Short mmCIF file of C-alpha atoms in Angstrom, two decimals:
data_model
loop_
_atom_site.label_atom_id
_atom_site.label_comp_id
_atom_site.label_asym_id
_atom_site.label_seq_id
_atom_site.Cartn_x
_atom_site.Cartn_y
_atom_site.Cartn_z
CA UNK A 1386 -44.21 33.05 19.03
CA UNK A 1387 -41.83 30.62 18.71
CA UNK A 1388 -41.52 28.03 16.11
CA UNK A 1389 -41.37 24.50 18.32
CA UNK A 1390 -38.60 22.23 16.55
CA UNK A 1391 -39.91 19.04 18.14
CA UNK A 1392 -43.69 19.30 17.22
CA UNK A 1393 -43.11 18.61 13.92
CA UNK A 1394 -41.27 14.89 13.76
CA UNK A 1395 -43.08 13.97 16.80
CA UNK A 1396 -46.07 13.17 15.04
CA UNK A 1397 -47.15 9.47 15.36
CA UNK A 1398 -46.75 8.50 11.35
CA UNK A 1399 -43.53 10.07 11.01
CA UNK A 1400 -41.76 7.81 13.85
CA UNK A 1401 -43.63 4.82 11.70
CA UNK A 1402 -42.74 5.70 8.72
CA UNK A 1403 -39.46 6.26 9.76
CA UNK A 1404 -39.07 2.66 11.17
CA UNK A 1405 -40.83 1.01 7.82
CA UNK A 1406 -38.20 2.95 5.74
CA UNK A 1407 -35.46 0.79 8.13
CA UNK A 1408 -37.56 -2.43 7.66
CA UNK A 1409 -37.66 -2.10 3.97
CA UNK A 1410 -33.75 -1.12 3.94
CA UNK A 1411 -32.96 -3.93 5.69
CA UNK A 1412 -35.09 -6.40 4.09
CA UNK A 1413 -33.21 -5.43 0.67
CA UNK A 1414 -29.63 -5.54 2.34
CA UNK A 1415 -30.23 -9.19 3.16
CA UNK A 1416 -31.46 -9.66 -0.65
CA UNK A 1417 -28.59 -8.25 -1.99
CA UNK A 1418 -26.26 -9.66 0.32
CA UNK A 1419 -27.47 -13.09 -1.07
CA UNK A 1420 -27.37 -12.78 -4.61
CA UNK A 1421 -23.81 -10.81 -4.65
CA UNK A 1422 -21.42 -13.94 -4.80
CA UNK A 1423 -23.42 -16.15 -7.89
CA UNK A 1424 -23.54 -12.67 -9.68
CA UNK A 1425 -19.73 -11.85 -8.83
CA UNK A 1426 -19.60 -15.42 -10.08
CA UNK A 1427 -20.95 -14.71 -13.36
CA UNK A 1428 -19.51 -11.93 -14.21
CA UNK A 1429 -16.25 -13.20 -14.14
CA UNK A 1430 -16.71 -16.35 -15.73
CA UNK A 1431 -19.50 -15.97 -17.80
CA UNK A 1432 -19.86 -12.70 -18.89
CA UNK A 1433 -15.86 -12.34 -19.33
CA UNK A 1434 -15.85 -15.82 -20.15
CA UNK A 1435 -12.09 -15.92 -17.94
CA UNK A 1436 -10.90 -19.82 -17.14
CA UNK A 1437 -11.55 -21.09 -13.43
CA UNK A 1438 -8.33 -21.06 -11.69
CA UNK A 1439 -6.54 -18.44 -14.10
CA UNK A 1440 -4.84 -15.87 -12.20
CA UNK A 1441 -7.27 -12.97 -13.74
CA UNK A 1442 -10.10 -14.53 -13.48
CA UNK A 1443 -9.31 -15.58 -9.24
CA UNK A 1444 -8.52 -11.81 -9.06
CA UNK A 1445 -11.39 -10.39 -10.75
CA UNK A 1446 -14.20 -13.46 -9.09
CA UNK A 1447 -12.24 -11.61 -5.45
CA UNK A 1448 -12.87 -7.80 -6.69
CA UNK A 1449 -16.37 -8.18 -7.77
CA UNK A 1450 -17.34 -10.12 -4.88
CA UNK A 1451 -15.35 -8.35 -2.22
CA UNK A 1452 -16.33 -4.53 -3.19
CA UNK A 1453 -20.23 -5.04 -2.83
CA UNK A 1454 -19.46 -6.91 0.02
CA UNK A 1455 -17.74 -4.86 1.77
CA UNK A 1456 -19.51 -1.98 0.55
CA UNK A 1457 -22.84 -3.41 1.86
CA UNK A 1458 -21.46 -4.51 5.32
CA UNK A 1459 -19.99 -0.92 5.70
CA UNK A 1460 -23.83 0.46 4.87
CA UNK A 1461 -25.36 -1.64 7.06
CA UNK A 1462 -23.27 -1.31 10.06
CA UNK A 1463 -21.88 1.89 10.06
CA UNK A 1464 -25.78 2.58 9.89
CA UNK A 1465 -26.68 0.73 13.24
CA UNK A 1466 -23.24 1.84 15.10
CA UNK A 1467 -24.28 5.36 13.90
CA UNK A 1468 -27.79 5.23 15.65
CA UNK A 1469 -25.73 3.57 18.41
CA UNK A 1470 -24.27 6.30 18.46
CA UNK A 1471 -26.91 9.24 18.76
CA UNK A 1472 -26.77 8.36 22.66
CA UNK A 1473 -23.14 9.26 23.23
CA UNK A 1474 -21.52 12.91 22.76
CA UNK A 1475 -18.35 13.95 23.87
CA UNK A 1476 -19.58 16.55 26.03
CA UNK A 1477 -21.72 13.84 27.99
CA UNK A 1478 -18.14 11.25 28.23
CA UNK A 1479 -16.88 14.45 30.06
CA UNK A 1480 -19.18 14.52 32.73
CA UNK A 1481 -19.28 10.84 33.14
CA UNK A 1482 -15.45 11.08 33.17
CA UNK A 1483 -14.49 14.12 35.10
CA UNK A 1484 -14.86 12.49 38.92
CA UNK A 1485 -13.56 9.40 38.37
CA UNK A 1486 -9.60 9.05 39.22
CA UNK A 1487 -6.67 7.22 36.94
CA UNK A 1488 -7.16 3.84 36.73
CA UNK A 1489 -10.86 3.92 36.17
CA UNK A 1490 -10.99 7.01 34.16
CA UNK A 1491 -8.62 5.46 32.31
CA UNK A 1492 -10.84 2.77 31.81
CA UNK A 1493 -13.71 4.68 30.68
CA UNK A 1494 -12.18 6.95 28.36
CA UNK A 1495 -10.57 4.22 26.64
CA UNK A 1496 -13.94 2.41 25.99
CA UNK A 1497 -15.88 5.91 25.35
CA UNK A 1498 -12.84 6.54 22.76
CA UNK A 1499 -13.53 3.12 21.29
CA UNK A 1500 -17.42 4.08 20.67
CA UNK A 1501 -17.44 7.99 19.86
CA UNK A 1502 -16.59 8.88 16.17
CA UNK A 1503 -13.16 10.35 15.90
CA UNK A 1504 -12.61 13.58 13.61
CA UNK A 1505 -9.34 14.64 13.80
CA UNK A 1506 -10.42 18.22 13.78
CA UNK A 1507 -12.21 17.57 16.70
CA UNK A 1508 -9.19 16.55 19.03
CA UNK A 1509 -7.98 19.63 20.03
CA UNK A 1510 -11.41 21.35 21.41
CA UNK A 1511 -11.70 17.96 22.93
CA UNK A 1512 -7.95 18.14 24.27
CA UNK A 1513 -8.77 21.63 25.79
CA UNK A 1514 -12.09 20.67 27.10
CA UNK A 1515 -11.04 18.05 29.23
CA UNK A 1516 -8.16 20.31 30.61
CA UNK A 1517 -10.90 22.84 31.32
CA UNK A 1518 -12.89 20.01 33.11
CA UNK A 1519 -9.70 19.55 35.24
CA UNK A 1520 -9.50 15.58 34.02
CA UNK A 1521 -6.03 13.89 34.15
CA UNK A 1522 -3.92 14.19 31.46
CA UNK A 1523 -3.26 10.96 31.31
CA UNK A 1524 -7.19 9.94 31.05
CA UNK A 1525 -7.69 12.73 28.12
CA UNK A 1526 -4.45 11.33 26.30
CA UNK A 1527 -6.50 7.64 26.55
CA UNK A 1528 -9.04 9.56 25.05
CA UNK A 1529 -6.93 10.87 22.29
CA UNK A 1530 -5.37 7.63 21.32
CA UNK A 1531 -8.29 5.54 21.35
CA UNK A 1532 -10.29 7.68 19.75
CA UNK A 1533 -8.40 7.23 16.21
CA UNK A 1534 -7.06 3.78 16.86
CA UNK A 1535 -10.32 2.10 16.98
CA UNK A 1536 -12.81 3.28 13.86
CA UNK A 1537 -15.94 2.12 13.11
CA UNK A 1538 -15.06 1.49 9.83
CA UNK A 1539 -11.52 -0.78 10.62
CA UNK A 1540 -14.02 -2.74 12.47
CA UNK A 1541 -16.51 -3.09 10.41
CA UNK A 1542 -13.53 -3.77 7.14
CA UNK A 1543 -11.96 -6.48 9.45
CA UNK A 1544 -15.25 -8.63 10.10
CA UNK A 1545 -15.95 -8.98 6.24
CA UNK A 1546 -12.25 -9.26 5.71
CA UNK A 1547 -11.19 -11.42 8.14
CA UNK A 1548 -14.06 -11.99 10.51
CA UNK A 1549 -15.54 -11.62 14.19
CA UNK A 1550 -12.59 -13.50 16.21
CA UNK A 1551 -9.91 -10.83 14.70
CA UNK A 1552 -12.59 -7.65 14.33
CA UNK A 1553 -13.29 -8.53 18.56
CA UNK A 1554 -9.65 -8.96 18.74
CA UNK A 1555 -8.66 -5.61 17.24
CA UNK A 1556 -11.53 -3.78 19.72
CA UNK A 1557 -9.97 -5.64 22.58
CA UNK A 1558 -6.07 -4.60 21.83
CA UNK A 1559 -7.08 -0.70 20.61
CA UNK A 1560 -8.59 -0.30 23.99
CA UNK A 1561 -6.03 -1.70 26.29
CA UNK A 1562 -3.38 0.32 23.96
CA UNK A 1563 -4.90 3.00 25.03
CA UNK A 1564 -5.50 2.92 28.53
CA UNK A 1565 -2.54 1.34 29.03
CA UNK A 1566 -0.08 4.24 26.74
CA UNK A 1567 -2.31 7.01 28.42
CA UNK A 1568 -2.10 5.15 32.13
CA UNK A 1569 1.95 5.45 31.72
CA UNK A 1570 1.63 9.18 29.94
CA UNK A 1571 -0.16 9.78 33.11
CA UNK A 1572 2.36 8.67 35.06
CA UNK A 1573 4.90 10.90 33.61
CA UNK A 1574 3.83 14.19 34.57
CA UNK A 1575 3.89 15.80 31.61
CA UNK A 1576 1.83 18.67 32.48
CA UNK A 1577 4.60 21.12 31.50
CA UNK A 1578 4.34 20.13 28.25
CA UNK A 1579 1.35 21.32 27.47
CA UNK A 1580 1.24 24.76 25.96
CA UNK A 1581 0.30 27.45 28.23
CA UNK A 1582 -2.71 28.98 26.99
CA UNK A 1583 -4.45 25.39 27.35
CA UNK A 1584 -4.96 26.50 30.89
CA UNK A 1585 -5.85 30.60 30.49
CA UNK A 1586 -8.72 29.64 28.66
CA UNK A 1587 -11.68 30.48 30.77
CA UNK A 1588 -15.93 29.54 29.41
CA UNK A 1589 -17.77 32.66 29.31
CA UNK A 1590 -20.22 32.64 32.05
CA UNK A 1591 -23.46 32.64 30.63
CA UNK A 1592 -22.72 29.68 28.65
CA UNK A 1593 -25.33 27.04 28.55
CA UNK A 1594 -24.89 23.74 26.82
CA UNK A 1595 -28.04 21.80 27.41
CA UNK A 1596 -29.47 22.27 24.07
CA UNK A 1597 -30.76 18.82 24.26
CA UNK A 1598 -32.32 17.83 22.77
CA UNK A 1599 -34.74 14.62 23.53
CA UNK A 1600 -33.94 12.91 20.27
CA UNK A 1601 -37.36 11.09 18.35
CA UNK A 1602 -36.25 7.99 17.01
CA UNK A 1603 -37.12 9.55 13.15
CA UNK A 1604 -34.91 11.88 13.96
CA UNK A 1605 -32.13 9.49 15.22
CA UNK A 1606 -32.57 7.06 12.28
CA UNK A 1607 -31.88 10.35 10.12
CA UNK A 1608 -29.20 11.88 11.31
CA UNK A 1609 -28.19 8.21 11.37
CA UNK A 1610 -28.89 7.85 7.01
CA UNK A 1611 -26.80 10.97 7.09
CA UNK A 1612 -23.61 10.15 8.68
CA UNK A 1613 -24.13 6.48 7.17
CA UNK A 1614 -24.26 8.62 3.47
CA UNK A 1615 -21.23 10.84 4.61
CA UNK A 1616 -19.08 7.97 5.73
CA UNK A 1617 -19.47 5.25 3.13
CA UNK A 1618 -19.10 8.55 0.24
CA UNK A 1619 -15.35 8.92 1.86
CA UNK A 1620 -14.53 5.39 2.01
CA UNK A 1621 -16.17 4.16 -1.30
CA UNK A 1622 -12.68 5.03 -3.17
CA UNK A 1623 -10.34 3.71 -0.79
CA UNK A 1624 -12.72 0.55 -0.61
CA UNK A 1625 -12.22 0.50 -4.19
CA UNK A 1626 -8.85 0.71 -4.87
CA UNK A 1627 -7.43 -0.66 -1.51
CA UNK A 1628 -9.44 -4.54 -3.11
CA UNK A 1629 -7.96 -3.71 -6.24
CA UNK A 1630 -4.76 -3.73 -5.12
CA UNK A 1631 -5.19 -6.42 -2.58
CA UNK A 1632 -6.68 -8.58 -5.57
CA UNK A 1633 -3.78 -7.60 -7.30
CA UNK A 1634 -1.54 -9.24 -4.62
CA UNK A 1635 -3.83 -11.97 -4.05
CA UNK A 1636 -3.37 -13.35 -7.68
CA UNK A 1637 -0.10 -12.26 -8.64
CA UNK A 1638 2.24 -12.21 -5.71
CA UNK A 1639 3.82 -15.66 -5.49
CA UNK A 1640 2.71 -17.83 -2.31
CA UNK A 1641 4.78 -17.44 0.64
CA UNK A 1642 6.92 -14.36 -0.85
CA UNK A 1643 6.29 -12.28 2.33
CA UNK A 1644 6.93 -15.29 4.84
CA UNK A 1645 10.89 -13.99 4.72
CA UNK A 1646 10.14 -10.32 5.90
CA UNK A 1647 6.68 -10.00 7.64
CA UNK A 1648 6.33 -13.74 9.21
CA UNK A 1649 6.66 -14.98 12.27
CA UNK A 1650 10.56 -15.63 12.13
CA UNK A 1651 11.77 -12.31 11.29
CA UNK A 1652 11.84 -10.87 14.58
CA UNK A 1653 12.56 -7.64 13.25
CA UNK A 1654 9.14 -7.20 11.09
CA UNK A 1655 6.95 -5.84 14.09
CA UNK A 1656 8.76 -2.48 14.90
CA UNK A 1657 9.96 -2.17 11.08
CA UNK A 1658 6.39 -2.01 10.29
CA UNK A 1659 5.08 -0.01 13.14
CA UNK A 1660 7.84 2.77 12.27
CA UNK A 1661 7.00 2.42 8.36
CA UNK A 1662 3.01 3.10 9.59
CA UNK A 1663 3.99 5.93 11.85
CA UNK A 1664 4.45 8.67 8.95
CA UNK A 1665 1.92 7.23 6.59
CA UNK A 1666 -1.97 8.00 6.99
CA UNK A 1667 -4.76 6.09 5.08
CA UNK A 1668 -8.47 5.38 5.64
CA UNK A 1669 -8.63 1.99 7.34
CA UNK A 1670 -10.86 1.44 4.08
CA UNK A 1671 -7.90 1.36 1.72
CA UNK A 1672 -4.77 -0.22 4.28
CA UNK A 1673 -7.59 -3.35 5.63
CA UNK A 1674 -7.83 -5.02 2.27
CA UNK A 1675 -4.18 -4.67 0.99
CA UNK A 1676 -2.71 -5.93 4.97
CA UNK A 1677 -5.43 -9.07 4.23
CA UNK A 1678 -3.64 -9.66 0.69
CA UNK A 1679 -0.25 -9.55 2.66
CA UNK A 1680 -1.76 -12.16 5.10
CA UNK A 1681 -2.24 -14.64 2.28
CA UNK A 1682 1.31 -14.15 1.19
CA UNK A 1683 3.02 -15.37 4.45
CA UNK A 1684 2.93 -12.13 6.36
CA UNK A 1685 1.84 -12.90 9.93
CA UNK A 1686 -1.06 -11.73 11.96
CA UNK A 1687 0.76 -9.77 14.31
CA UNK A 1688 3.00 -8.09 11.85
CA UNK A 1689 -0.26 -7.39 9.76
CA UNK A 1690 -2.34 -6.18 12.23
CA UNK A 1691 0.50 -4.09 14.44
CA UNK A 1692 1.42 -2.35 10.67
CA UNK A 1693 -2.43 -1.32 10.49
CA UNK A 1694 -2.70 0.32 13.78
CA UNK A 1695 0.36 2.34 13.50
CA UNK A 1696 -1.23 3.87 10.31
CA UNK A 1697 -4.50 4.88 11.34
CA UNK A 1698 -4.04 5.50 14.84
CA UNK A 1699 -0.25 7.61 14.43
CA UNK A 1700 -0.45 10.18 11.85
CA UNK A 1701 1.49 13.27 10.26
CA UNK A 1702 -1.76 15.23 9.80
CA UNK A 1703 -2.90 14.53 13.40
CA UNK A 1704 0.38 15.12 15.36
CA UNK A 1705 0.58 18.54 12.87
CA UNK A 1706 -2.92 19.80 14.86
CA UNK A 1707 -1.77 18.24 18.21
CA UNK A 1708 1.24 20.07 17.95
CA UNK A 1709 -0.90 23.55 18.58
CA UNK A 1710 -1.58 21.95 22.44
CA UNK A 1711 1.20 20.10 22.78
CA UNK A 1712 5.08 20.98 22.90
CA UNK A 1713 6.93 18.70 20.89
CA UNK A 1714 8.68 17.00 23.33
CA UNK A 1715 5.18 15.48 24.81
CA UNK A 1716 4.33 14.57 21.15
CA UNK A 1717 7.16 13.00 20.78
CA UNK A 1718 6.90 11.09 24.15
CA UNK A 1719 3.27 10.66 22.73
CA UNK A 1720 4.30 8.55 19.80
CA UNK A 1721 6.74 6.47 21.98
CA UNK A 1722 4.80 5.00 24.32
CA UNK A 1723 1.75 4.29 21.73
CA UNK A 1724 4.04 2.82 19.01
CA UNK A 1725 6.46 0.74 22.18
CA UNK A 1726 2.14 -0.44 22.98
CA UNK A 1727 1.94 -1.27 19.24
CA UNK A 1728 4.56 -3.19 18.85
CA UNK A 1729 4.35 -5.27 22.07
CA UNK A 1730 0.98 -6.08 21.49
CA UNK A 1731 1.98 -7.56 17.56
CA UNK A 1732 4.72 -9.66 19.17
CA UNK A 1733 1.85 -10.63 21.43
CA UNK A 1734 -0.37 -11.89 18.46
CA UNK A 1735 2.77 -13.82 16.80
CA UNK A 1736 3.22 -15.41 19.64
CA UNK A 1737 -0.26 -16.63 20.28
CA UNK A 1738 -1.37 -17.14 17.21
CA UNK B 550 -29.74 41.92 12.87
CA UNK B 551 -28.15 38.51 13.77
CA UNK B 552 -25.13 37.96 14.76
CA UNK B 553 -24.28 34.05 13.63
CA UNK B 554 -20.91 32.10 14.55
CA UNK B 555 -19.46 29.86 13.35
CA UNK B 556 -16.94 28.07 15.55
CA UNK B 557 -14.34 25.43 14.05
CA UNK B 558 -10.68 25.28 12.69
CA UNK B 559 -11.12 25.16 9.17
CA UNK B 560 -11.97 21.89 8.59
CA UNK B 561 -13.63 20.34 5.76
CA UNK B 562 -17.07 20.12 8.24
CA UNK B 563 -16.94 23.69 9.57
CA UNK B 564 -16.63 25.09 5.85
CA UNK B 565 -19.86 22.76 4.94
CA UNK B 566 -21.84 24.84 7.87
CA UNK B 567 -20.35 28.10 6.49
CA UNK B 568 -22.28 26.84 3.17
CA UNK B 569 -25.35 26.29 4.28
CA UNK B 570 -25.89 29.04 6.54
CA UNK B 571 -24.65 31.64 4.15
CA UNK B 572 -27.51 30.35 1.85
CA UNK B 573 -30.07 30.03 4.22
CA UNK B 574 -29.29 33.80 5.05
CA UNK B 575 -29.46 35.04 1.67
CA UNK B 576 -32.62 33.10 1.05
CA UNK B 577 -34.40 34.41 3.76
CA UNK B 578 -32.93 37.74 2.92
CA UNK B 579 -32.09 38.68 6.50
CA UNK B 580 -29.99 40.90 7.86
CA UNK B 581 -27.20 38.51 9.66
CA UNK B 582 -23.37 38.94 10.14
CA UNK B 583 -21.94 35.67 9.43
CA UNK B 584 -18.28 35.38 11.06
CA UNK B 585 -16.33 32.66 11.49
CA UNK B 586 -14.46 31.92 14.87
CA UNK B 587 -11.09 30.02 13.68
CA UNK B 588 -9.27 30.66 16.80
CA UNK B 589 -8.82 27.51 19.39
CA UNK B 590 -8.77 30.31 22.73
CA UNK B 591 -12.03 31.89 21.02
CA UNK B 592 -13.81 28.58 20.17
CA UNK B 593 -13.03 27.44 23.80
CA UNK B 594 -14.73 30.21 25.01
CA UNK B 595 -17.89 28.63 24.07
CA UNK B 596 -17.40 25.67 26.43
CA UNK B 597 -17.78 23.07 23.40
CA UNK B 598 -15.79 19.94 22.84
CA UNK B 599 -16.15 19.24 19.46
CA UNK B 600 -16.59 21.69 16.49
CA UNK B 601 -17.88 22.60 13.95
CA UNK B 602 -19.96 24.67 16.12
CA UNK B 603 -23.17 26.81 15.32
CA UNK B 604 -23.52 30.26 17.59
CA UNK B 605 -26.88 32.19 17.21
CA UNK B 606 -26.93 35.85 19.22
CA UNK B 607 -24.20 34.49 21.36
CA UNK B 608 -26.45 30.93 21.96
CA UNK B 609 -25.10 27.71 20.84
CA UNK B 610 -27.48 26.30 19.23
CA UNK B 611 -25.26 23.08 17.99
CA UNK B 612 -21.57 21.41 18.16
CA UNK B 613 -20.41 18.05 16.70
CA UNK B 614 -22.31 17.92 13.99
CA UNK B 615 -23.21 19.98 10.76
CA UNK B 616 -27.11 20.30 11.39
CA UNK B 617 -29.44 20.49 8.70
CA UNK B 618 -30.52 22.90 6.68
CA UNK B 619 -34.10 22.85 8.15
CA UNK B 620 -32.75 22.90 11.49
CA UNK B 621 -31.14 26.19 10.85
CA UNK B 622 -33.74 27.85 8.91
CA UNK B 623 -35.79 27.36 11.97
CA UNK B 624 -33.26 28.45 14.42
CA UNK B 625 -32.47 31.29 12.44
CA UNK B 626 -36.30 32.36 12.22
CA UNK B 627 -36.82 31.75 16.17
CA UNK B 628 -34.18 34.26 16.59
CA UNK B 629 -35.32 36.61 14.41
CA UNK B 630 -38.51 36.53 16.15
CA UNK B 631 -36.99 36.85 19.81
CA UNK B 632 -34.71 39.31 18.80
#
């Protein structure tokens, strides 16, 4: 006899309870979303008794409102985005992928990059499974590069940090980076590039995928709880000490300091930060508040913004496990064209903005 | 006797589903050989796109996500029984 998974969370209550749990959740996020700023507030100047307007007591008031903030938003979204989420799978983006042509496919891997969560463990199964599937290399490389560049929790960092116009506005340029780079990557023909045994792997025979899986909606919202747990435990540090330093900035750095080398005028700031983000890796967590602190200081948007995406989206670590599919000329080609995309779309925002 | 595989890299994720099916096994005191499949060629071979993946008698039974423990205790015991 077999033991049926689904019988048990299909039950009526559970799906209800499940859904009051949310309610409940929700109802105290808005609470304590309400009552963070008086009690940031208060802490600073009461309880610490530190002077309005003093330097320490501006940077503190900023770190004890700003890390519950942020820390709350993060919770709350990541937590619908994850549910969101429970619909899309990479192995279903490569069937609704695999027939369409460049251009299109392009397209669609570039948005389904945007939405699927990125692990960076993940890219080369990915990488090799859509070579199996015979997609276009240039529509898997779109895959690969917006897959990192847009995160859920960048997005999520930038609304509280510097609101919906420049959160939409990062969504917007991460996916036509991508489609873009991986349109021209296409274009190249750099299938010899590509280690061999990429294309000598063969699926068993007898191998059958469809273990889905007709998700309840209790069992949605807690896989959803999970990943929400998982994701806001890795970022709580770098949330931490990313607004500590950025409060640092904010109340110490002198106004206008950075206007000289990361504003508007100095033409040379875009690629200069782009090629200083390339190497370095950190959790859009810790690099969102510390760019906003360099914002204040006379750094411009472009700049700001161009230096974040070449730091989560280009990586050491990444290009290290890439390297196993890729021969290093493609990777190197790779971080050309995506950092050349980078850069031309921070001139962009200088301009504009 | 089970044959359970684990398919992934070596990432942080894949080493969490090592964990909790090596303890499931040794509660249940089964007989299971747990082996882990680090090799990109041999994880392929499964036809998954994202690991960590979870192989029961040659059946994937998950990929993309560490499942619960639950989950696996009641995979585990389905395959005992069908086995």
């Amino acid at each position: 006899m077999q033991i049926d998974l689904t019988k048990f969370p299909r039950q009526k209550n559970t799906e209800l309870r499940s859904w009051a749990l949310v309610a409940l959740a929700a109802a105290a996020w808005i609470v304590l979303y309400n009552i963070i700023e008086p009690l940031a507030d208060w802490l600073a100047y009461g309880l610490l008794a530190l002077e309005h307007g003093s330097r320490l007591g501006e940077s503190l008031a900023f770190f004890f409102y700003d890390v519950p903030k942020l820390l709350l938003l993060l919770s709350g979204m990541i937590f619908v985005i994850s549910l969101l989420q429970t619909f899309i799978d990479t192995q279903k983006v490569r069937t609704l992928v695999e027939k369409r042509g460049e251009g299109i496919g392009n397209a669609m891997a570039a948005f389904f990059g945007a939405v699927t969560p990125f692990c960076s463990c993940s890219s080369v199964p990915l990488f090799i499974g859509f070579v199996q599937a015979g997609i276009p290399l240039g529509i898997t490389l779109t895959f690969l590069i917006t897959s990192p560049l847009i995160s859920e929790v960048a997005f999520v960092m930038l609304i509280g940090m510097f609101g919906w116009k420049i959160a939409l506005l990062y969504l917007i340029s991460g996916t036509t980076i991508g489609m873009i780079s991986g349109f021209i990557l296409g274009r190249m023909k750099l299938e010899r590039y590509v280690e061999g045994f990429v294309y000598d792997i063969k699926p068993r025979a007898n191998i059958d995928l469809n273990l889905e899986e007709k998700l309840t909606w209790s069992e949605r919202i807690s896989r959803s709880w999970d990943s929400t747990k998982e994701i806001v435990r890795k970022v709580f540090w770098f949330v931490i000490f990313g607004i500590a330093i950025g409060a640092g900035i904010h109340g110490f750095v002198p106004e206008n300091a950075l206007a000289g080398i990361m504003g508007k005028d100095a033409w040379w700031s875009v690629p200069v930060s782009v090629l200083i983000g390339i190497p370095l890796y950190s959790n859009p967590a810790g690099i969102i508040p510390i760019v906003s602190a360099l914002l204040d200081k006379g750094a411009s948007l472009g700049t700001a913004l161009a230096f974040m995406m070449s730091v989560i989206a280009l990586s050491l670590p990444e290009m290290i496990i890439l390297r196993r599919v890729l021969k290093p000329q493609l990777i190197a080609i790779f971080i050309g064209v995506i950092a050349a995309a980078i850069i031309l779309t921070g001139y962009m925002f200088n301009l504009v903005m | 006797m089970l044959t359970i595989k684990i398919l992934g890299s070596g990432c942080a994720n894949c080493k969490r589903l090592e964990q909790i099916v090596r303890k499931i096994v040794e509660e249940m005191s089964i007989e299971a050989e747990v082996i882990k499949v680090m090799e990109y060629p041999d994880i392929m071979a499964y036809g998954i796109t994202s690991t960590p993946g979870l192989v029961i008698n040659e059946k994937v039974m998950s990929f993309g996500r560490i499942p619960t423990p639950a989950e696996v205790t009641i995979w585990v015991a389905n395959a005992l029984q069908t086995a």
